mmCIF file with all atom_site columns, C-alpha atoms and ligand atoms in Angstrom:
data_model
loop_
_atom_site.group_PDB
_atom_site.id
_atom_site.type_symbol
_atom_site.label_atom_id
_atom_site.label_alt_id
_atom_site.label_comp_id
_atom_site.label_asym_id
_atom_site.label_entity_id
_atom_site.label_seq_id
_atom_site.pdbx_PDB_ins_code
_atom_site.Cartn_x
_atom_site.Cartn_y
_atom_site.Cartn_z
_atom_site.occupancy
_atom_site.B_iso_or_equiv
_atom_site.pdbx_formal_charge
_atom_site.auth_seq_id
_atom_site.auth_comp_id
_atom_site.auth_asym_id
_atom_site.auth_atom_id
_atom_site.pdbx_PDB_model_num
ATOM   1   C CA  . UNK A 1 1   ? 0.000   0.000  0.000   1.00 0.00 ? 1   UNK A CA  1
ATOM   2   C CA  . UNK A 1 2   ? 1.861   3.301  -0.916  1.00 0.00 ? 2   UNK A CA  1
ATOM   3   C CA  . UNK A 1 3   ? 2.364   5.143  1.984   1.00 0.00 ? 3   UNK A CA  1
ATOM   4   C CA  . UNK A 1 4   ? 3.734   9.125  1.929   1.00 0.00 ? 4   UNK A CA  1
ATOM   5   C CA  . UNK A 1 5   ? 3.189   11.855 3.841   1.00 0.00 ? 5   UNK A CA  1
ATOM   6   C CA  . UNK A 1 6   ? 0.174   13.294 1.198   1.00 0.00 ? 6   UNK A CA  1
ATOM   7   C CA  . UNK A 1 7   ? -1.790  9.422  2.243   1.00 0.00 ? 7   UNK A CA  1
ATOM   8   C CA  . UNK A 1 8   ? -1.242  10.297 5.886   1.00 0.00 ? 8   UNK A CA  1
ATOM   9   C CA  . UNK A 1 9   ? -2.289  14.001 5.752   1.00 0.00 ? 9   UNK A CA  1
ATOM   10  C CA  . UNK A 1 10  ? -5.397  12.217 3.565   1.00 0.00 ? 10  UNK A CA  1
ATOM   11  C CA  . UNK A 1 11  ? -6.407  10.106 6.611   1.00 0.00 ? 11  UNK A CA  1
ATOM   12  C CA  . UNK A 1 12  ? -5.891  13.091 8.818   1.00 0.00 ? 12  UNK A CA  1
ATOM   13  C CA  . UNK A 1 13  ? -2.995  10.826 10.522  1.00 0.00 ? 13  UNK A CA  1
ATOM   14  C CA  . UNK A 1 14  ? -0.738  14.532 10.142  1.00 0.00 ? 14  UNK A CA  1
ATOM   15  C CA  . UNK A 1 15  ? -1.801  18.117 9.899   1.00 0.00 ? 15  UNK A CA  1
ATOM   16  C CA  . UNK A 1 16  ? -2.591  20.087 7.133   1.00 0.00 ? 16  UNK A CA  1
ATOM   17  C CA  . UNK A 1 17  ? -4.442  23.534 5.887   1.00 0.00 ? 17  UNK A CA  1
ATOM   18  C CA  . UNK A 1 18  ? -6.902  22.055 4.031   1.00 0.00 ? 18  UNK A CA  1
ATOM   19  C CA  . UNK A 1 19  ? -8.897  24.134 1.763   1.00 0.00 ? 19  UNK A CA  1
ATOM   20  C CA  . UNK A 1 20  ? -10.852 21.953 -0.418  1.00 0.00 ? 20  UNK A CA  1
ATOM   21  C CA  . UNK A 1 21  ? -11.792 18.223 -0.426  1.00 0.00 ? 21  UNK A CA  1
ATOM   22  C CA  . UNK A 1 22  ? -14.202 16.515 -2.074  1.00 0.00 ? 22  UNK A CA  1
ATOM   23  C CA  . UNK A 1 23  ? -14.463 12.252 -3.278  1.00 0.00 ? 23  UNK A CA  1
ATOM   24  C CA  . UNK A 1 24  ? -11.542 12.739 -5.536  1.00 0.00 ? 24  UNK A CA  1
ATOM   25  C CA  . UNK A 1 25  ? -9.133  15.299 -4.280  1.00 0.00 ? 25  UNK A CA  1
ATOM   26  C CA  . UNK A 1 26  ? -7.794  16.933 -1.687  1.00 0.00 ? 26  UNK A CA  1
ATOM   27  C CA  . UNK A 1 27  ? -6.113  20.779 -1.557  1.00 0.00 ? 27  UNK A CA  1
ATOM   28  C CA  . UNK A 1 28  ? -4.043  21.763 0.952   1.00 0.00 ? 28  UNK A CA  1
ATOM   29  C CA  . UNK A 1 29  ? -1.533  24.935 1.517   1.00 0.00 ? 29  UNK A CA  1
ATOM   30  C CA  . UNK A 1 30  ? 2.253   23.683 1.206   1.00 0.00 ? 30  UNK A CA  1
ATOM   31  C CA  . UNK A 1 31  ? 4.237   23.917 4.068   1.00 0.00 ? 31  UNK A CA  1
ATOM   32  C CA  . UNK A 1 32  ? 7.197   25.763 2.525   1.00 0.00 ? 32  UNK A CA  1
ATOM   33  C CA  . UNK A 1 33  ? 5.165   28.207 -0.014  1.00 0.00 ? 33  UNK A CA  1
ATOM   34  C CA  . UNK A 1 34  ? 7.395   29.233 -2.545  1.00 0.00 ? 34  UNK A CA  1
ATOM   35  C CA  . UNK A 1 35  ? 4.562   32.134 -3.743  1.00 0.00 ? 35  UNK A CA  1
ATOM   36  C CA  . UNK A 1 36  ? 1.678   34.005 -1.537  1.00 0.00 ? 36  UNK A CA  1
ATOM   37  C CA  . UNK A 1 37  ? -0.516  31.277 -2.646  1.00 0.00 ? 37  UNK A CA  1
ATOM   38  C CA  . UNK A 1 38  ? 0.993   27.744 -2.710  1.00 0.00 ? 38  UNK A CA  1
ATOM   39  C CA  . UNK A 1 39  ? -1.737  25.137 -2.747  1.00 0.00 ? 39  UNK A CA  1
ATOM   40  C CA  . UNK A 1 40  ? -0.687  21.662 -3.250  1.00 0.00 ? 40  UNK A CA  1
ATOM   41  C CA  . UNK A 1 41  ? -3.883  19.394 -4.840  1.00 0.00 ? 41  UNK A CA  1
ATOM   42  C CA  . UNK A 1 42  ? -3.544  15.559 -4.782  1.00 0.00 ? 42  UNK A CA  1
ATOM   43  C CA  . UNK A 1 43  ? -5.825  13.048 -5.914  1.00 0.00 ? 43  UNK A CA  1
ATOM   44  C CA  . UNK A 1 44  ? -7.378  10.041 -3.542  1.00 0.00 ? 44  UNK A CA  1
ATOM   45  C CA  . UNK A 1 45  ? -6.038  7.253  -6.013  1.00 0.00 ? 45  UNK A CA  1
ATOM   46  C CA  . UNK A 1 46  ? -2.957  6.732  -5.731  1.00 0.00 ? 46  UNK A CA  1
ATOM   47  C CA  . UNK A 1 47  ? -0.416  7.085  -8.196  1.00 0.00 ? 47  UNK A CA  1
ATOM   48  C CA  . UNK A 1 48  ? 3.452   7.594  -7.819  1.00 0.00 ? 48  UNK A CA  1
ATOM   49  C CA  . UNK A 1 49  ? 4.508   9.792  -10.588 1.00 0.00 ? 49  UNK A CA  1
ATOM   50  C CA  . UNK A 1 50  ? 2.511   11.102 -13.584 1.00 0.00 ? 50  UNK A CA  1
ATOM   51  C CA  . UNK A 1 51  ? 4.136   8.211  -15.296 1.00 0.00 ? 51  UNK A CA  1
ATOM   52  C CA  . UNK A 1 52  ? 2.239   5.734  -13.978 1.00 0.00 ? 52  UNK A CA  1
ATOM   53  C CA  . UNK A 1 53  ? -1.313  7.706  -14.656 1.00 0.00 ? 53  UNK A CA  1
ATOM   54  C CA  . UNK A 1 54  ? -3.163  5.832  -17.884 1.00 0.00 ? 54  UNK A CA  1
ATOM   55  C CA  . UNK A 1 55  ? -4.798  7.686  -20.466 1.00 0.00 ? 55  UNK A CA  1
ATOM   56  C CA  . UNK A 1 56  ? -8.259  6.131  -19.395 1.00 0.00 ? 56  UNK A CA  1
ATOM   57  C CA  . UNK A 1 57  ? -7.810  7.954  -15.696 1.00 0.00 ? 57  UNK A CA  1
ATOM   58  C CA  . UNK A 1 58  ? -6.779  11.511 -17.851 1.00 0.00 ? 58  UNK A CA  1
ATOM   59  C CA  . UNK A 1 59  ? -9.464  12.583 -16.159 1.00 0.00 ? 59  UNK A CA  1
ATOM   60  C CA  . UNK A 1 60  ? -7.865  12.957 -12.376 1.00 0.00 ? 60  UNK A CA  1
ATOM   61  C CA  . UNK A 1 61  ? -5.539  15.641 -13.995 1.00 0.00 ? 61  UNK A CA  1
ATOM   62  C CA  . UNK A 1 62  ? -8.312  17.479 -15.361 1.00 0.00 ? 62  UNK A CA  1
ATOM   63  C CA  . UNK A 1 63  ? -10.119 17.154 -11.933 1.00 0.00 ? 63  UNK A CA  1
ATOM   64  C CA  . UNK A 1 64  ? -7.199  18.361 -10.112 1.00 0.00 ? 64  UNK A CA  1
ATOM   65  C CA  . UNK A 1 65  ? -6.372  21.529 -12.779 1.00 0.00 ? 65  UNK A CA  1
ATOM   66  C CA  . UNK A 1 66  ? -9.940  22.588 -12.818 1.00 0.00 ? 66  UNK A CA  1
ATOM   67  C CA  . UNK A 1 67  ? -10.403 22.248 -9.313  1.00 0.00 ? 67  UNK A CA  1
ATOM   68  C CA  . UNK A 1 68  ? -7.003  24.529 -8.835  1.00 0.00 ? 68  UNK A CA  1
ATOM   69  C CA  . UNK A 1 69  ? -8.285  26.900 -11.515 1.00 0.00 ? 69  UNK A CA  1
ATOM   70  C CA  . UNK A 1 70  ? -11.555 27.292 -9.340  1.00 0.00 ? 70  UNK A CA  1
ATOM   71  C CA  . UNK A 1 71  ? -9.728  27.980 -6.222  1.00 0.00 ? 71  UNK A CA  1
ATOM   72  C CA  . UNK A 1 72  ? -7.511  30.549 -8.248  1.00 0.00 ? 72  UNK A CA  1
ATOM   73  C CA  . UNK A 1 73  ? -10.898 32.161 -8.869  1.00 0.00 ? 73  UNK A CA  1
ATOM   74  C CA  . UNK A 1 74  ? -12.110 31.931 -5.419  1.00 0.00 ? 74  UNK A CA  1
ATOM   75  C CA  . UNK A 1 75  ? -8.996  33.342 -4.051  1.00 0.00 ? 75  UNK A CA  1
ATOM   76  C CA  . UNK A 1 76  ? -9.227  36.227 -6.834  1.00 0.00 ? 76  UNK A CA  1
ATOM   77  C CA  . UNK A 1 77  ? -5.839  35.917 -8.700  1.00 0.00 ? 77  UNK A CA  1
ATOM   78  C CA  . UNK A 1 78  ? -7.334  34.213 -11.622 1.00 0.00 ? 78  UNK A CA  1
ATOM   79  C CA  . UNK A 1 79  ? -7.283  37.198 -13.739 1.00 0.00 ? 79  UNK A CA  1
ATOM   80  C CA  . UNK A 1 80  ? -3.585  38.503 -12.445 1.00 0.00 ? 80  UNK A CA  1
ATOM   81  C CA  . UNK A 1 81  ? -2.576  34.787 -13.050 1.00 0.00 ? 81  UNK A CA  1
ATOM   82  C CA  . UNK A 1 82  ? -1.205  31.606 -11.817 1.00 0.00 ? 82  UNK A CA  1
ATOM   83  C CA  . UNK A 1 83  ? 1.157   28.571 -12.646 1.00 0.00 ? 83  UNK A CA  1
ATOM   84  C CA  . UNK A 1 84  ? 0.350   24.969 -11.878 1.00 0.00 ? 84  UNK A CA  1
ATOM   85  C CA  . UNK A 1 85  ? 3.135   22.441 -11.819 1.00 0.00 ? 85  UNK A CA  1
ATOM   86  C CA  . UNK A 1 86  ? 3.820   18.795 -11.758 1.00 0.00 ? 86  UNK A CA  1
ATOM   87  C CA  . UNK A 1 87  ? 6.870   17.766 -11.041 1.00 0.00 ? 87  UNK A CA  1
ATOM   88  C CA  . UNK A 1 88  ? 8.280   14.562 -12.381 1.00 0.00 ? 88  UNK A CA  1
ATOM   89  C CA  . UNK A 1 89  ? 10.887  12.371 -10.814 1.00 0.00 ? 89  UNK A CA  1
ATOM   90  C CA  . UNK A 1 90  ? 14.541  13.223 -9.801  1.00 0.00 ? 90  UNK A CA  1
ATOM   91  C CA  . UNK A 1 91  ? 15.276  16.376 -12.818 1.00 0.00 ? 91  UNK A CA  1
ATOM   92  C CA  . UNK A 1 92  ? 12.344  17.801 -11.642 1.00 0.00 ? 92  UNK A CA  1
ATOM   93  C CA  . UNK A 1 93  ? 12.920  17.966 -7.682  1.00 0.00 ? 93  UNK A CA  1
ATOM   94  C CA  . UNK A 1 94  ? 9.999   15.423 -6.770  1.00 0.00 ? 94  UNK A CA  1
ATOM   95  C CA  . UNK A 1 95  ? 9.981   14.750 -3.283  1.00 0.00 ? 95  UNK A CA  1
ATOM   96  C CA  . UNK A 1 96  ? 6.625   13.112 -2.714  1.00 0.00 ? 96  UNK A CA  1
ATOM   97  C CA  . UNK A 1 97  ? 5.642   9.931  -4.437  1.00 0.00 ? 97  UNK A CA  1
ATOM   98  C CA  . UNK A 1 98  ? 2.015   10.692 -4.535  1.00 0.00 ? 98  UNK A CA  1
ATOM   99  C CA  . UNK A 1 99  ? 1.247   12.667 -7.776  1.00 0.00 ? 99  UNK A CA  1
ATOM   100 C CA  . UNK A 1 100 ? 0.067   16.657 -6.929  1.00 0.00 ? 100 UNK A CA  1
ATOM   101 C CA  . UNK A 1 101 ? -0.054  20.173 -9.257  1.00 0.00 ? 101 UNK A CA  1
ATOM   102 C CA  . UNK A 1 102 ? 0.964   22.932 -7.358  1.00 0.00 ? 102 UNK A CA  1
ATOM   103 C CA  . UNK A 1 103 ? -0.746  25.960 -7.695  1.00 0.00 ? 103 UNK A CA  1
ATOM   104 C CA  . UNK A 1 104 ? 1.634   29.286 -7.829  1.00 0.00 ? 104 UNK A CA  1
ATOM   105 C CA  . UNK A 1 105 ? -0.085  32.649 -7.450  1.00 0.00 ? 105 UNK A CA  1
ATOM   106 C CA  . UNK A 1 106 ? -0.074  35.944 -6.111  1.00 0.00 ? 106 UNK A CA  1
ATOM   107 C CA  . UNK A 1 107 ? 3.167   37.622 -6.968  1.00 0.00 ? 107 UNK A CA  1
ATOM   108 C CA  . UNK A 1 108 ? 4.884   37.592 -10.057 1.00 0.00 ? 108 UNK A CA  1
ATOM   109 C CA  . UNK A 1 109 ? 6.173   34.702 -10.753 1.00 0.00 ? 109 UNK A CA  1
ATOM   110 C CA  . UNK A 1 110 ? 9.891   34.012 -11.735 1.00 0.00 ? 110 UNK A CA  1
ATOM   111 C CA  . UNK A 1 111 ? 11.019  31.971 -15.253 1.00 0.00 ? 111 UNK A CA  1
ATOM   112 C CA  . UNK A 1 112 ? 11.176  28.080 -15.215 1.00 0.00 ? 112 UNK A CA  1
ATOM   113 C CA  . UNK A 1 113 ? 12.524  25.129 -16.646 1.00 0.00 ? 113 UNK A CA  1
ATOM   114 C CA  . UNK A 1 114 ? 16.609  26.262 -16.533 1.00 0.00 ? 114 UNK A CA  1
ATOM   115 C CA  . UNK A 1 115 ? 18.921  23.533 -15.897 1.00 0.00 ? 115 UNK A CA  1
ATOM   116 C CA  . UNK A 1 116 ? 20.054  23.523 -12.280 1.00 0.00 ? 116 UNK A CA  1
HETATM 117 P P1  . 5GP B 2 .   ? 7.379   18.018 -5.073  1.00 0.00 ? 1   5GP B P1  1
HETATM 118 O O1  . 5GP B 2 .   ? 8.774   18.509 -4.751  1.00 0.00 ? 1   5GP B O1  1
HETATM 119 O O2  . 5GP B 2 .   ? 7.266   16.517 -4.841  1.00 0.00 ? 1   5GP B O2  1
HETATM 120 O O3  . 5GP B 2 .   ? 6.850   18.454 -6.382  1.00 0.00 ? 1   5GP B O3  1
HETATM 121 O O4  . 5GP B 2 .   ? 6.444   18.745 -4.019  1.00 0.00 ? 1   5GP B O4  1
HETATM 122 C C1  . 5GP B 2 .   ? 6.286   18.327 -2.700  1.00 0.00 ? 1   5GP B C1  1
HETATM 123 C C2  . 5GP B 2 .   ? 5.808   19.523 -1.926  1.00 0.00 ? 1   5GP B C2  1
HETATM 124 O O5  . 5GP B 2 .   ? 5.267   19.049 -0.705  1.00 0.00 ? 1   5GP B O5  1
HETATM 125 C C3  . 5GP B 2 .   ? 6.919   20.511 -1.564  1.00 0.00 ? 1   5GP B C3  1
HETATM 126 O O6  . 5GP B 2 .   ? 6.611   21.782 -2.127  1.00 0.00 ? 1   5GP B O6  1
HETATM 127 C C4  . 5GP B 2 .   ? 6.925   20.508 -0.044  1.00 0.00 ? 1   5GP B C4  1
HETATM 128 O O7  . 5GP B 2 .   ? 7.150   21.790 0.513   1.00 0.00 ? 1   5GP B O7  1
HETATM 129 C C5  . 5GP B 2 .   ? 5.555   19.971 0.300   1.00 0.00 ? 1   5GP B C5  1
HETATM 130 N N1  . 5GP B 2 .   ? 5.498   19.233 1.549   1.00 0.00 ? 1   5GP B N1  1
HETATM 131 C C6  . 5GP B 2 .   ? 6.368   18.283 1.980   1.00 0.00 ? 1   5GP B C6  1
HETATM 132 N N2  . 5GP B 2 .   ? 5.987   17.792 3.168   1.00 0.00 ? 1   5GP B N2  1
HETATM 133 C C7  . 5GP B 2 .   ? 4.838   18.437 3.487   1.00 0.00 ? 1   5GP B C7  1
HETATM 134 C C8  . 5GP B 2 .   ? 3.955   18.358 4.613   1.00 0.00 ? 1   5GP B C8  1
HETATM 135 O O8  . 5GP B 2 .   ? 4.145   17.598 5.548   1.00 0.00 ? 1   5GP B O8  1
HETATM 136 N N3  . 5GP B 2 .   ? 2.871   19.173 4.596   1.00 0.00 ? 1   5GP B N3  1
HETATM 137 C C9  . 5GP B 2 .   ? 2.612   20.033 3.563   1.00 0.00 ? 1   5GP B C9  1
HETATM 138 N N4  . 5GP B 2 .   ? 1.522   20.790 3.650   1.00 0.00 ? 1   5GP B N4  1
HETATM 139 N N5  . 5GP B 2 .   ? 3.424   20.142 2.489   1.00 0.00 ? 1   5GP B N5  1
HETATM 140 C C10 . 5GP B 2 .   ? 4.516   19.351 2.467   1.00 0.00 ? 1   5GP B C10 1
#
């Protein structure tokens, strides 16, 4: 059974700011925000990396980046913009082995993608 710290703040077994759950998802602030909004949302099946999500379940991204693009509304920086991110694996700094898009708003937000 995969086991990280997003499946233990899912069974409330840790703490978390949650600001949105419903039967698929969950959203909840990250605890190092790298932007005035830094909402983390993470689906209820479990999948490691975005690797191992098949075409047939496409539609737990699209829950989770519509759900993020409501809360952008909600939280009124849908107009001055946001960035959602999913990182994959070791070139892209993933640290938790439970797929989740970020949600960057707030601030301007710097360039991406440069080699480290
Ligand atoms: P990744 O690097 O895998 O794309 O993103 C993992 C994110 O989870 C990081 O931005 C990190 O700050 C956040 N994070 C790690 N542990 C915890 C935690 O216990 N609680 C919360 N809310 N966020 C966490």
């Amino acid at each position: 059974m995969p086991d990280t710290i997003f499946h233990k703040i899912l069974r409330r077994e840790i703490p978390a700011d949650i600001v949105y759950e419903d039967e698929h998802l969950i959203a909840f602030r990250d605890i190092a925000p790298q932007a005035p909004v830094h909402v983390l949302f993470v689906p209820k099946r479990d999948y490691a990396t975005l690797n191992d999500v098949p075409e047939e379940d496409a539609v737990v991204i699209g829950r989770l980046a519509t759900a993020a693009a409501r809360y952008a509304k909600a939280q009124g920086v849908a107009e001055s913009g946001y960035r959602i991110v999913m990182n994959c694996n070791q070139d892209a700094g993933q640290t938790v082995f439970q797929i989740h898009l970020h949600l960057l708003a707030g601030a301007p937000l710097g360039r991406f993608g440069t080699p480290a």
